[in-house]
């Protein structure tokens, strides 16, 4: 029996990962690491900071060289990843693929 991935990503897919602005803790660092590694693997991955502020990336994470965007393209081939504290945000998007990433310890 052939295993099939639940997510359907193509070279045209965009991956968006929500992250709190100007926060330097373990969860946001993991988000920056994920986006960095996805980009290394060739995916079009970006962080979407919330709220929108000037200089949302903490200085400690600027070395990851990630992209950040403010707009999310709600298309079926795109993927939105949200931390569990923002699970309700997936309801804002009706077309794209969605995933919740549990980052908390407890």
mmCIF file with all atom_site columns, C-alpha atoms in Angstrom:
data_model
loop_
_atom_site.group_PDB
_atom_site.id
_atom_site.type_symbol
_atom_site.label_atom_id
_atom_site.label_alt_id
_atom_site.label_comp_id
_atom_site.label_asym_id
_atom_site.label_entity_id
_atom_site.label_seq_id
_atom_site.pdbx_PDB_ins_code
_atom_site.Cartn_x
_atom_site.Cartn_y
_atom_site.Cartn_z
_atom_site.occupancy
_atom_site.B_iso_or_equiv
_atom_site.pdbx_formal_charge
_atom_site.auth_seq_id
_atom_site.auth_comp_id
_atom_site.auth_asym_id
_atom_site.auth_atom_id
_atom_site.pdbx_PDB_model_num
ATOM 1   C CA . UNK A 1 1   ? 0.000   0.000  0.000  1.00 0.00 ? 1   UNK A CA 1
ATOM 2   C CA . UNK A 1 2   ? 1.385   3.390  -1.006 1.00 0.00 ? 2   UNK A CA 1
ATOM 3   C CA . UNK A 1 3   ? 1.530   6.106  1.660  1.00 0.00 ? 3   UNK A CA 1
ATOM 4   C CA . UNK A 1 4   ? 0.214   9.486  0.647  1.00 0.00 ? 4   UNK A CA 1
ATOM 5   C CA . UNK A 1 5   ? 0.959   12.843 2.256  1.00 0.00 ? 5   UNK A CA 1
ATOM 6   C CA . UNK A 1 6   ? -1.980  14.780 3.611  1.00 0.00 ? 6   UNK A CA 1
ATOM 7   C CA . UNK A 1 7   ? -0.432  18.033 2.376  1.00 0.00 ? 7   UNK A CA 1
ATOM 8   C CA . UNK A 1 8   ? -0.204  18.704 -1.329 1.00 0.00 ? 8   UNK A CA 1
ATOM 9   C CA . UNK A 1 9   ? 2.680   21.067 -1.995 1.00 0.00 ? 9   UNK A CA 1
ATOM 10  C CA . UNK A 1 10  ? 3.977   21.924 -5.441 1.00 0.00 ? 10  UNK A CA 1
ATOM 11  C CA . UNK A 1 11  ? 6.814   24.183 -6.619 1.00 0.00 ? 11  UNK A CA 1
ATOM 12  C CA . UNK A 1 12  ? 4.181   26.941 -6.893 1.00 0.00 ? 12  UNK A CA 1
ATOM 13  C CA . UNK A 1 13  ? 2.995   26.526 -3.277 1.00 0.00 ? 13  UNK A CA 1
ATOM 14  C CA . UNK A 1 14  ? 3.658   29.220 -0.715 1.00 0.00 ? 14  UNK A CA 1
ATOM 15  C CA . UNK A 1 15  ? 4.057   28.380 2.959  1.00 0.00 ? 15  UNK A CA 1
ATOM 16  C CA . UNK A 1 16  ? 3.083   30.973 5.544  1.00 0.00 ? 16  UNK A CA 1
ATOM 17  C CA . UNK A 1 17  ? 3.915   30.584 9.237  1.00 0.00 ? 17  UNK A CA 1
ATOM 18  C CA . UNK A 1 18  ? 2.277   32.913 11.761 1.00 0.00 ? 18  UNK A CA 1
ATOM 19  C CA . UNK A 1 19  ? 4.573   34.311 14.450 1.00 0.00 ? 19  UNK A CA 1
ATOM 20  C CA . UNK A 1 20  ? 4.212   36.945 17.160 1.00 0.00 ? 20  UNK A CA 1
ATOM 21  C CA . UNK A 1 21  ? 6.085   40.165 16.391 1.00 0.00 ? 21  UNK A CA 1
ATOM 22  C CA . UNK A 1 22  ? 9.147   41.147 18.409 1.00 0.00 ? 22  UNK A CA 1
ATOM 23  C CA . UNK A 1 23  ? 9.033   38.051 20.651 1.00 0.00 ? 23  UNK A CA 1
ATOM 24  C CA . UNK A 1 24  ? 12.223  36.119 21.397 1.00 0.00 ? 24  UNK A CA 1
ATOM 25  C CA . UNK A 1 25  ? 11.333  32.835 23.109 1.00 0.00 ? 25  UNK A CA 1
ATOM 26  C CA . UNK A 1 26  ? 11.598  29.152 22.222 1.00 0.00 ? 26  UNK A CA 1
ATOM 27  C CA . UNK A 1 27  ? 8.427   28.958 20.115 1.00 0.00 ? 27  UNK A CA 1
ATOM 28  C CA . UNK A 1 28  ? 9.181   31.940 17.883 1.00 0.00 ? 28  UNK A CA 1
ATOM 29  C CA . UNK A 1 29  ? 12.765  30.740 17.480 1.00 0.00 ? 29  UNK A CA 1
ATOM 30  C CA . UNK A 1 30  ? 11.477  27.336 16.322 1.00 0.00 ? 30  UNK A CA 1
ATOM 31  C CA . UNK A 1 31  ? 9.249   29.152 13.808 1.00 0.00 ? 31  UNK A CA 1
ATOM 32  C CA . UNK A 1 32  ? 12.243  31.067 12.421 1.00 0.00 ? 32  UNK A CA 1
ATOM 33  C CA . UNK A 1 33  ? 14.250  27.843 12.221 1.00 0.00 ? 33  UNK A CA 1
ATOM 34  C CA . UNK A 1 34  ? 11.412  26.089 10.387 1.00 0.00 ? 34  UNK A CA 1
ATOM 35  C CA . UNK A 1 35  ? 11.032  28.853 7.800  1.00 0.00 ? 35  UNK A CA 1
ATOM 36  C CA . UNK A 1 36  ? 14.800  28.973 7.295  1.00 0.00 ? 36  UNK A CA 1
ATOM 37  C CA . UNK A 1 37  ? 15.025  25.199 6.753  1.00 0.00 ? 37  UNK A CA 1
ATOM 38  C CA . UNK A 1 38  ? 12.005  25.159 4.420  1.00 0.00 ? 38  UNK A CA 1
ATOM 39  C CA . UNK A 1 39  ? 13.719  27.820 2.320  1.00 0.00 ? 39  UNK A CA 1
ATOM 40  C CA . UNK A 1 40  ? 16.964  25.782 2.298  1.00 0.00 ? 40  UNK A CA 1
ATOM 41  C CA . UNK A 1 41  ? 14.900  22.863 0.978  1.00 0.00 ? 41  UNK A CA 1
ATOM 42  C CA . UNK A 1 42  ? 13.597  25.067 -1.846 1.00 0.00 ? 42  UNK A CA 1
ATOM 43  C CA . UNK A 1 43  ? 10.135  25.971 -0.547 1.00 0.00 ? 43  UNK A CA 1
ATOM 44  C CA . UNK A 1 44  ? 8.713   29.484 -0.818 1.00 0.00 ? 44  UNK A CA 1
ATOM 45  C CA . UNK A 1 45  ? 8.251   29.960 2.938  1.00 0.00 ? 45  UNK A CA 1
ATOM 46  C CA . UNK A 1 46  ? 7.647   33.205 4.812  1.00 0.00 ? 46  UNK A CA 1
ATOM 47  C CA . UNK A 1 47  ? 6.779   34.382 8.295  1.00 0.00 ? 47  UNK A CA 1
ATOM 48  C CA . UNK A 1 48  ? 3.635   36.424 8.816  1.00 0.00 ? 48  UNK A CA 1
ATOM 49  C CA . UNK A 1 49  ? 4.125   38.479 11.965 1.00 0.00 ? 49  UNK A CA 1
ATOM 50  C CA . UNK A 1 50  ? 1.249   39.604 14.110 1.00 0.00 ? 50  UNK A CA 1
ATOM 51  C CA . UNK A 1 51  ? 0.659   42.339 14.948 1.00 0.00 ? 51  UNK A CA 1
ATOM 52  C CA . UNK A 1 52  ? 2.091   44.357 12.064 1.00 0.00 ? 52  UNK A CA 1
ATOM 53  C CA . UNK A 1 53  ? 4.814   46.568 13.515 1.00 0.00 ? 53  UNK A CA 1
ATOM 54  C CA . UNK A 1 54  ? 8.034   48.158 12.323 1.00 0.00 ? 54  UNK A CA 1
ATOM 55  C CA . UNK A 1 55  ? 10.971  45.750 12.638 1.00 0.00 ? 55  UNK A CA 1
ATOM 56  C CA . UNK A 1 56  ? 8.977   42.691 13.762 1.00 0.00 ? 56  UNK A CA 1
ATOM 57  C CA . UNK A 1 57  ? 11.942  40.287 13.650 1.00 0.00 ? 57  UNK A CA 1
ATOM 58  C CA . UNK A 1 58  ? 13.800  40.085 16.970 1.00 0.00 ? 58  UNK A CA 1
ATOM 59  C CA . UNK A 1 59  ? 17.503  40.894 16.601 1.00 0.00 ? 59  UNK A CA 1
ATOM 60  C CA . UNK A 1 60  ? 18.366  37.418 17.894 1.00 0.00 ? 60  UNK A CA 1
ATOM 61  C CA . UNK A 1 61  ? 16.668  35.828 14.861 1.00 0.00 ? 61  UNK A CA 1
ATOM 62  C CA . UNK A 1 62  ? 17.788  38.092 12.029 1.00 0.00 ? 62  UNK A CA 1
ATOM 63  C CA . UNK A 1 63  ? 20.658  35.736 11.170 1.00 0.00 ? 63  UNK A CA 1
ATOM 64  C CA . UNK A 1 64  ? 18.114  33.222 9.841  1.00 0.00 ? 64  UNK A CA 1
ATOM 65  C CA . UNK A 1 65  ? 17.546  35.547 6.878  1.00 0.00 ? 65  UNK A CA 1
ATOM 66  C CA . UNK A 1 66  ? 13.866  34.708 6.585  1.00 0.00 ? 66  UNK A CA 1
ATOM 67  C CA . UNK A 1 67  ? 11.268  36.476 4.484  1.00 0.00 ? 67  UNK A CA 1
ATOM 68  C CA . UNK A 1 68  ? 8.312   38.112 6.122  1.00 0.00 ? 68  UNK A CA 1
ATOM 69  C CA . UNK A 1 69  ? 5.103   39.156 4.431  1.00 0.00 ? 69  UNK A CA 1
ATOM 70  C CA . UNK A 1 70  ? 1.930   40.865 5.604  1.00 0.00 ? 70  UNK A CA 1
ATOM 71  C CA . UNK A 1 71  ? -0.522  39.370 3.090  1.00 0.00 ? 71  UNK A CA 1
ATOM 72  C CA . UNK A 1 72  ? -1.536  35.707 2.861  1.00 0.00 ? 72  UNK A CA 1
ATOM 73  C CA . UNK A 1 73  ? -2.598  34.318 -0.520 1.00 0.00 ? 73  UNK A CA 1
ATOM 74  C CA . UNK A 1 74  ? -5.563  32.047 0.325  1.00 0.00 ? 74  UNK A CA 1
ATOM 75  C CA . UNK A 1 75  ? -5.164  29.532 -2.530 1.00 0.00 ? 75  UNK A CA 1
ATOM 76  C CA . UNK A 1 76  ? -5.592  25.725 -2.390 1.00 0.00 ? 76  UNK A CA 1
ATOM 77  C CA . UNK A 1 77  ? -1.923  24.906 -3.078 1.00 0.00 ? 77  UNK A CA 1
ATOM 78  C CA . UNK A 1 78  ? -0.678  27.218 -0.302 1.00 0.00 ? 78  UNK A CA 1
ATOM 79  C CA . UNK A 1 79  ? -0.159  26.216 3.325  1.00 0.00 ? 79  UNK A CA 1
ATOM 80  C CA . UNK A 1 80  ? -0.725  28.164 6.532  1.00 0.00 ? 80  UNK A CA 1
ATOM 81  C CA . UNK A 1 81  ? 1.004   26.956 9.711  1.00 0.00 ? 81  UNK A CA 1
ATOM 82  C CA . UNK A 1 82  ? -0.158  28.505 12.984 1.00 0.00 ? 82  UNK A CA 1
ATOM 83  C CA . UNK A 1 83  ? 1.062   28.001 16.555 1.00 0.00 ? 83  UNK A CA 1
ATOM 84  C CA . UNK A 1 84  ? -1.514  26.362 18.809 1.00 0.00 ? 84  UNK A CA 1
ATOM 85  C CA . UNK A 1 85  ? -2.200  29.632 20.637 1.00 0.00 ? 85  UNK A CA 1
ATOM 86  C CA . UNK A 1 86  ? -3.620  30.995 17.373 1.00 0.00 ? 86  UNK A CA 1
ATOM 87  C CA . UNK A 1 87  ? -5.483  27.884 16.220 1.00 0.00 ? 87  UNK A CA 1
ATOM 88  C CA . UNK A 1 88  ? -8.640  29.946 15.723 1.00 0.00 ? 88  UNK A CA 1
ATOM 89  C CA . UNK A 1 89  ? -6.868  31.990 13.026 1.00 0.00 ? 89  UNK A CA 1
ATOM 90  C CA . UNK A 1 90  ? -7.226  29.118 10.542 1.00 0.00 ? 90  UNK A CA 1
ATOM 91  C CA . UNK A 1 91  ? -10.935 30.046 10.268 1.00 0.00 ? 91  UNK A CA 1
ATOM 92  C CA . UNK A 1 92  ? -9.920  33.274 8.505  1.00 0.00 ? 92  UNK A CA 1
ATOM 93  C CA . UNK A 1 93  ? -8.915  31.274 5.419  1.00 0.00 ? 93  UNK A CA 1
ATOM 94  C CA . UNK A 1 94  ? -11.258 29.039 3.481  1.00 0.00 ? 94  UNK A CA 1
ATOM 95  C CA . UNK A 1 95  ? -9.212  27.827 0.506  1.00 0.00 ? 95  UNK A CA 1
ATOM 96  C CA . UNK A 1 96  ? -5.672  27.050 1.626  1.00 0.00 ? 96  UNK A CA 1
ATOM 97  C CA . UNK A 1 97  ? -4.254  24.056 3.443  1.00 0.00 ? 97  UNK A CA 1
ATOM 98  C CA . UNK A 1 98  ? -3.808  24.572 7.174  1.00 0.00 ? 98  UNK A CA 1
ATOM 99  C CA . UNK A 1 99  ? -1.754  23.038 9.970  1.00 0.00 ? 99  UNK A CA 1
ATOM 100 C CA . UNK A 1 100 ? -1.479  23.730 13.687 1.00 0.00 ? 100 UNK A CA 1
ATOM 101 C CA . UNK A 1 101 ? 1.972   23.423 15.234 1.00 0.00 ? 101 UNK A CA 1
ATOM 102 C CA . UNK A 1 102 ? 1.977   22.690 18.961 1.00 0.00 ? 102 UNK A CA 1
ATOM 103 C CA . UNK A 1 103 ? 4.903   24.683 20.311 1.00 0.00 ? 103 UNK A CA 1
ATOM 104 C CA . UNK A 1 104 ? 4.036   24.896 24.005 1.00 0.00 ? 104 UNK A CA 1
ATOM 105 C CA . UNK A 1 105 ? 5.620   22.658 26.598 1.00 0.00 ? 105 UNK A CA 1
ATOM 106 C CA . UNK A 1 106 ? 2.346   21.935 28.372 1.00 0.00 ? 106 UNK A CA 1
#
